[in-house]
Short mmCIF file of C-alpha atoms in Angstrom, two decimals:
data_model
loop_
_atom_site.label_atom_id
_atom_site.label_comp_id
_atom_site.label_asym_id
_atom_site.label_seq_id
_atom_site.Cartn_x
_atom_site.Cartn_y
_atom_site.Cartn_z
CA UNK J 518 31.35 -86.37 67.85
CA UNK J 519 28.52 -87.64 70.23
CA UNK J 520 25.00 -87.44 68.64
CA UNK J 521 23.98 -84.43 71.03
CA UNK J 522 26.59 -82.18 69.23
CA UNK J 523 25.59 -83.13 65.99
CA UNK J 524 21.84 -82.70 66.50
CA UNK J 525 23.05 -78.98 67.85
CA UNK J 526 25.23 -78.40 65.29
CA UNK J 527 22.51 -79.19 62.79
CA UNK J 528 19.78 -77.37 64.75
CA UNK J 529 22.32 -74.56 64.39
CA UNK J 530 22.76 -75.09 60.28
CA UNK J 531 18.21 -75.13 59.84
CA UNK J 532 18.28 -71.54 61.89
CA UNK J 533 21.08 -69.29 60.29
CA UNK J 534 19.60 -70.92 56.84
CA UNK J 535 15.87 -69.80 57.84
CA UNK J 536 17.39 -66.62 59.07
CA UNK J 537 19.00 -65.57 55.84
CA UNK J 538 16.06 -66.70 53.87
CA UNK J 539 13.58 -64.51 55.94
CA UNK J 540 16.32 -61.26 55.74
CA UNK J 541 16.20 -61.60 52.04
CA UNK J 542 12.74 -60.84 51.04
CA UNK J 543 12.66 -57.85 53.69
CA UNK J 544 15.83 -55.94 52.41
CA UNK J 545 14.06 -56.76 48.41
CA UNK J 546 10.88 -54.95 49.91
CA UNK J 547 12.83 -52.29 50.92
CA UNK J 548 14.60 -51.24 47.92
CA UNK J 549 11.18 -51.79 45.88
CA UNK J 550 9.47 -49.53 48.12
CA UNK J 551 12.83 -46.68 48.10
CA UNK J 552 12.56 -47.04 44.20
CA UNK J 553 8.90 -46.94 44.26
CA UNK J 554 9.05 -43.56 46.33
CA UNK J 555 12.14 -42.27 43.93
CA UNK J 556 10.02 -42.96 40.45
CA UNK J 557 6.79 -41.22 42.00
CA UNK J 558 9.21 -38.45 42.97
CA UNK J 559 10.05 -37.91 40.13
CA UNK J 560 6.59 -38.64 38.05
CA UNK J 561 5.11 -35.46 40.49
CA UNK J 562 8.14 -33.48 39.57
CA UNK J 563 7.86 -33.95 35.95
CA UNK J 564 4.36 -33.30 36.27
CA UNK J 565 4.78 -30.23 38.08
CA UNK J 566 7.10 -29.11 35.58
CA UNK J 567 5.01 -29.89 32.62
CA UNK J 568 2.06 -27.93 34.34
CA UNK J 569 4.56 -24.93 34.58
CA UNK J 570 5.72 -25.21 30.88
CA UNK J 571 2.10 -25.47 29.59
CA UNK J 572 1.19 -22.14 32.04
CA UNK J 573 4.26 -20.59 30.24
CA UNK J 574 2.73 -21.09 26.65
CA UNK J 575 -0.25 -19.87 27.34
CA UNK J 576 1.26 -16.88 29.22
CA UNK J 577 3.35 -16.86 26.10
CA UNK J 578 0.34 -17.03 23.84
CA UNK J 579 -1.92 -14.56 25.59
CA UNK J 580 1.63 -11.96 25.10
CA UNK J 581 1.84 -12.79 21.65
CA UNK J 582 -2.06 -12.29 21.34
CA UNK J 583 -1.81 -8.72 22.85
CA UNK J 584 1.50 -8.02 21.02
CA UNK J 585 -0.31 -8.75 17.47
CA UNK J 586 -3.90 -6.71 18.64
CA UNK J 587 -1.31 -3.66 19.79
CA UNK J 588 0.41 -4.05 16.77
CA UNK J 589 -2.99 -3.76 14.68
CA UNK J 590 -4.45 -0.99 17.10
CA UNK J 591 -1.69 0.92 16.37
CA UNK J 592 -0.73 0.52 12.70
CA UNK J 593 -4.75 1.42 12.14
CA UNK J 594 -4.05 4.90 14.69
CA UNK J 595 -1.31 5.29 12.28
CA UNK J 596 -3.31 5.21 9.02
CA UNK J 597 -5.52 7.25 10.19
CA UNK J 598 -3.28 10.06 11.15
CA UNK J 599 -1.70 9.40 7.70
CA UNK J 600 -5.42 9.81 6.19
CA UNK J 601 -5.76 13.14 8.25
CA UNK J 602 -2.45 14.52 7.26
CA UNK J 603 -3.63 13.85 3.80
CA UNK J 604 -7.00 15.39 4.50
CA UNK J 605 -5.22 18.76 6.08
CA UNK J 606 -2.90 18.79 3.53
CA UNK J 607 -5.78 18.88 0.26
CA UNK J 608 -7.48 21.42 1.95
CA UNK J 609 -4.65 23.99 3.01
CA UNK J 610 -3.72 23.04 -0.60
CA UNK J 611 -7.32 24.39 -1.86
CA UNK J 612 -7.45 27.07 0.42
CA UNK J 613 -4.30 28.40 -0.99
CA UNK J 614 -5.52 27.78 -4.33
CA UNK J 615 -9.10 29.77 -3.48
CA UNK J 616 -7.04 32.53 -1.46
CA UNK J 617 -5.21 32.91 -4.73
CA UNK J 618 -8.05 33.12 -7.29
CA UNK J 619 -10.07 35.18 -5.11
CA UNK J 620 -6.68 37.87 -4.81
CA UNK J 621 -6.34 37.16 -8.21
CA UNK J 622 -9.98 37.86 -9.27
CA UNK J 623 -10.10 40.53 -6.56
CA UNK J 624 -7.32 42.79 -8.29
CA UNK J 625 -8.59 41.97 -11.70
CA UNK J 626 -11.79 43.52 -10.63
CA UNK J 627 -9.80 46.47 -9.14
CA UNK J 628 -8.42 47.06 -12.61
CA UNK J 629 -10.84 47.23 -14.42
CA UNK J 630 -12.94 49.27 -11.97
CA UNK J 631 -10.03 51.77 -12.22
CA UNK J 632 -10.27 51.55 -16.04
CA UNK J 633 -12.93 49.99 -17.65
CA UNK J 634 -13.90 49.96 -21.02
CA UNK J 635 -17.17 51.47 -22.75
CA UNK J 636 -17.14 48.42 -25.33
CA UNK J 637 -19.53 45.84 -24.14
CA UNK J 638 -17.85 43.12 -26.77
CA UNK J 639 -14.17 44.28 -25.42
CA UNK J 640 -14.94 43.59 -21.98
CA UNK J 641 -16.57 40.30 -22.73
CA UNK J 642 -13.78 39.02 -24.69
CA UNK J 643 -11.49 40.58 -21.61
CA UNK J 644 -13.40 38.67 -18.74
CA UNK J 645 -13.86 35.29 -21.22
CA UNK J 646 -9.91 35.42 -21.66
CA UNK J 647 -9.56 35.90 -18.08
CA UNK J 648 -11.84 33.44 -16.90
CA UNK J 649 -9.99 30.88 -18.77
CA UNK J 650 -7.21 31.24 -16.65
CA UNK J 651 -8.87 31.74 -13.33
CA UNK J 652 -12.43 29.04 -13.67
CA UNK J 653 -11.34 26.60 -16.43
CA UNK J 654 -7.69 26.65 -16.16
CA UNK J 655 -7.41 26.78 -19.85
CA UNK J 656 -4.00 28.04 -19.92
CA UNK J 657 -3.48 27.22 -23.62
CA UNK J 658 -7.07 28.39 -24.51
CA UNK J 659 -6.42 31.73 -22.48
CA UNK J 660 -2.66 31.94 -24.24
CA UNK J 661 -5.18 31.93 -27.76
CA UNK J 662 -8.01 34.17 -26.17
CA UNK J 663 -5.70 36.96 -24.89
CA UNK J 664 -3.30 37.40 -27.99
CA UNK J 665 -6.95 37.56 -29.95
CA UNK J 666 -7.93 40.13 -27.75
CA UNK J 667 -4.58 42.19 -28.26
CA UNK J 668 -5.21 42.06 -32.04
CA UNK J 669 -8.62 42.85 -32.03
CA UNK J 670 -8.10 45.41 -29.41
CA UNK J 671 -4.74 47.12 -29.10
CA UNK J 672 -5.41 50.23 -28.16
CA UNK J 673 -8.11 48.73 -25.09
CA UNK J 674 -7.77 49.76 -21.75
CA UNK J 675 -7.29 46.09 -20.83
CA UNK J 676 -4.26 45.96 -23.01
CA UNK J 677 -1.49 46.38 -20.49
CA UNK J 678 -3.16 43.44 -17.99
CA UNK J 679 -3.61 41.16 -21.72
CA UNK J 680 0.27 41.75 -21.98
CA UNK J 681 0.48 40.75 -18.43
CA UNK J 682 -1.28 37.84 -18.56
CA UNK J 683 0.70 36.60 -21.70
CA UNK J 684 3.92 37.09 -19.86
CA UNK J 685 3.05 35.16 -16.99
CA UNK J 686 1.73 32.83 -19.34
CA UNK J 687 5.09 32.19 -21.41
CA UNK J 688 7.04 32.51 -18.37
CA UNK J 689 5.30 29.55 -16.79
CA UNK J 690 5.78 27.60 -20.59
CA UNK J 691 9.32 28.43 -20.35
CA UNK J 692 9.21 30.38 -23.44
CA UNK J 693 11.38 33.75 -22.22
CA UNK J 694 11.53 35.57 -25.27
CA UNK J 695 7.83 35.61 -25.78
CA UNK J 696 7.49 36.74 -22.09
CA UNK J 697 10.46 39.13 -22.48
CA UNK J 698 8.48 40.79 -24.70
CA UNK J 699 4.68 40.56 -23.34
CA UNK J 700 6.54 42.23 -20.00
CA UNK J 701 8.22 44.63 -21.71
CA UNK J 702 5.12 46.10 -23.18
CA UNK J 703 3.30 46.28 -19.94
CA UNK J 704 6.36 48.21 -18.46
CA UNK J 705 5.93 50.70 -21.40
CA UNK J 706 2.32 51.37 -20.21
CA UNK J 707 3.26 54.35 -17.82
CA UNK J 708 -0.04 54.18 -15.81
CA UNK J 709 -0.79 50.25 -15.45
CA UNK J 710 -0.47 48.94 -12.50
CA UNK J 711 1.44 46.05 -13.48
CA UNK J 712 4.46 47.43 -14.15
CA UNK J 713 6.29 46.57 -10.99
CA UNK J 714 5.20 43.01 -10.95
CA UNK J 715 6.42 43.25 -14.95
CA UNK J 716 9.98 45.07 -14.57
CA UNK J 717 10.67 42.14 -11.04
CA UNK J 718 9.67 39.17 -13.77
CA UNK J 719 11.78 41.19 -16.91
CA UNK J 720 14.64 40.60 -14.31
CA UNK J 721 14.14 37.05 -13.60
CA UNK J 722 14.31 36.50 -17.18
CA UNK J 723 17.42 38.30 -17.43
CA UNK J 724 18.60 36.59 -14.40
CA UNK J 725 17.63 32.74 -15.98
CA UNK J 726 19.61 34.15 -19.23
CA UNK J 727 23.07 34.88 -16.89
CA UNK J 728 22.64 38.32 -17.25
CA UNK J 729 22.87 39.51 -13.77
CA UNK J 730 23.92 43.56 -14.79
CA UNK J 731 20.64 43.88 -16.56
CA UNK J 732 18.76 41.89 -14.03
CA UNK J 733 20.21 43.88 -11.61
CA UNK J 734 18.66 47.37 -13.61
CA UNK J 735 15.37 46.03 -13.39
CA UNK J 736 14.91 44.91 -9.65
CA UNK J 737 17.12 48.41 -9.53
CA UNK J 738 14.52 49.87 -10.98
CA UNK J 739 11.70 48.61 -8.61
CA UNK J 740 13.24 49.45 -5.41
CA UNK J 741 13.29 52.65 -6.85
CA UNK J 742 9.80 53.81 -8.77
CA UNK J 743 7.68 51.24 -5.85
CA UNK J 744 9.96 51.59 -2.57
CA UNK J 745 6.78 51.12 -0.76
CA UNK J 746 5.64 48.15 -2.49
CA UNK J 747 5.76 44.01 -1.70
CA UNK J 748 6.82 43.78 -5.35
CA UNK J 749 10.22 45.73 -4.10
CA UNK J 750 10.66 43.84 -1.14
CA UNK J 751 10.75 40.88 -3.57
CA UNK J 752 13.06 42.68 -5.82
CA UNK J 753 15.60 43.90 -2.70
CA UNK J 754 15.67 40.23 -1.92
CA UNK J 755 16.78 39.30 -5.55
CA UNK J 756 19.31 42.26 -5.28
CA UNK J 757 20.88 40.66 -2.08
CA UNK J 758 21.26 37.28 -3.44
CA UNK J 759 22.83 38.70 -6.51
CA UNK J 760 25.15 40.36 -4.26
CA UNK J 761 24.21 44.00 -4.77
#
């Protein structure tokens, strides 16, 4: 080989070397700058995605904050309307209670304006006995007051309603007998006005003792002598349940 061809051939050799050497670095820059672009890609994107997750919590947390002040709002409406139940309740309870007493007080009065007794000391110890029952609600003190009065009075006017009173009294103590017998007494007073409510409770008595024939007599009875009367409305409803 002459020396031309090998100073060619060696020219040749320095250029493909510097040409591989110079391709090198630029395909290096190339992938630096495509993973460069990739990892800020992806930086932005997680990024973007944490700003989305931290608007979702507080989304999250002003819900939750709402939730919990509904919640309260409504548990205190709910109190409230529990209070005013309560509140409605108490006082149709004491206007019952007052409508009673006064009816109670207001027939009393009737009574003894219908039969009242010249005896100044007999009709205080009549109204204190009374009063027990309807002011103080002394029901054992009024049990005491009215049997007093029967023994210190039994021939007063008032008699029949003392009787009365007594039977209600027992009744309520669940002492029958002792009511039986108050009730009875009232029913033997011909004129008082008792004697229907007296005869309807002689036949709840019989009817708590199993006796439904006798009980049956007495409400019987009512329907017949006070056809007119609540008291044998009461008694034709006791009648049907019994079956009669």
């Amino acid at each position: 080989m002459n020396s031309n061809n090998m100073r060619k051939l060696a020219l040749g050799l320095l250029v493909g070397a510097a040409t591989q050497l110079v391709a090198v670095p630029a395909f290096a820059d190339s992938q630096l700058d495509r993973l460069e672009r990739m990892l800020d890609a992806r930086n932005q994107m997680m990024l973007d995605m944490q700003r989305q997750l931290d608007q979702i919590s507080t989304d999250v947390d002003d819900l939750r904050g709402k939730v919990e002040r509904n919640s309260y709002d409504l548990k205190q409406m709910l109190e409230r309307q529990r209070e005013l139940y309560r509140e409605v309740d108490t006082l149709s309870s004491q206007q019952a209670q007052q409508a009673k007493e006064t009816k109670a007080t207001n027939t009393d009065a009737k009574e003894n304006q219908e039969s009242y007794s010249s005896n100044l000391d007999e009709n205080q110890a009549y109204e204190k006995a009374v009063n027990l029952i309807l002011k103080e609600k002394d029901y054992q003190g009024a049990t005491k007051a009215f049997n007093d009065f029967i023994a210190t009075y039994p021939k007063s006017v008032y008699a029949p309603n003392a009787h009365y009173w007594l039977g209600q009294l027992y009744f309520a103590q669940g002492q029958m007998k002792a009511a039986d017998e108050h009730f009875t007494a009232v029913v033997a007073a011909k004129d008082s006005s008792k004697r229907a409510d007296a005869l309807l409770k002689l036949g709840a008595i019989a009817q708590k003792a199993n006796d439904n024939a006798k009980a049956t007599q007495y409400y019987q009875q009512v329907v017949k002598e006070f056809p007119s009367s609540t008291t044998a409305t009461q008694a034709q409803a006791a009648l049907n349940k019994l079956g009669q």
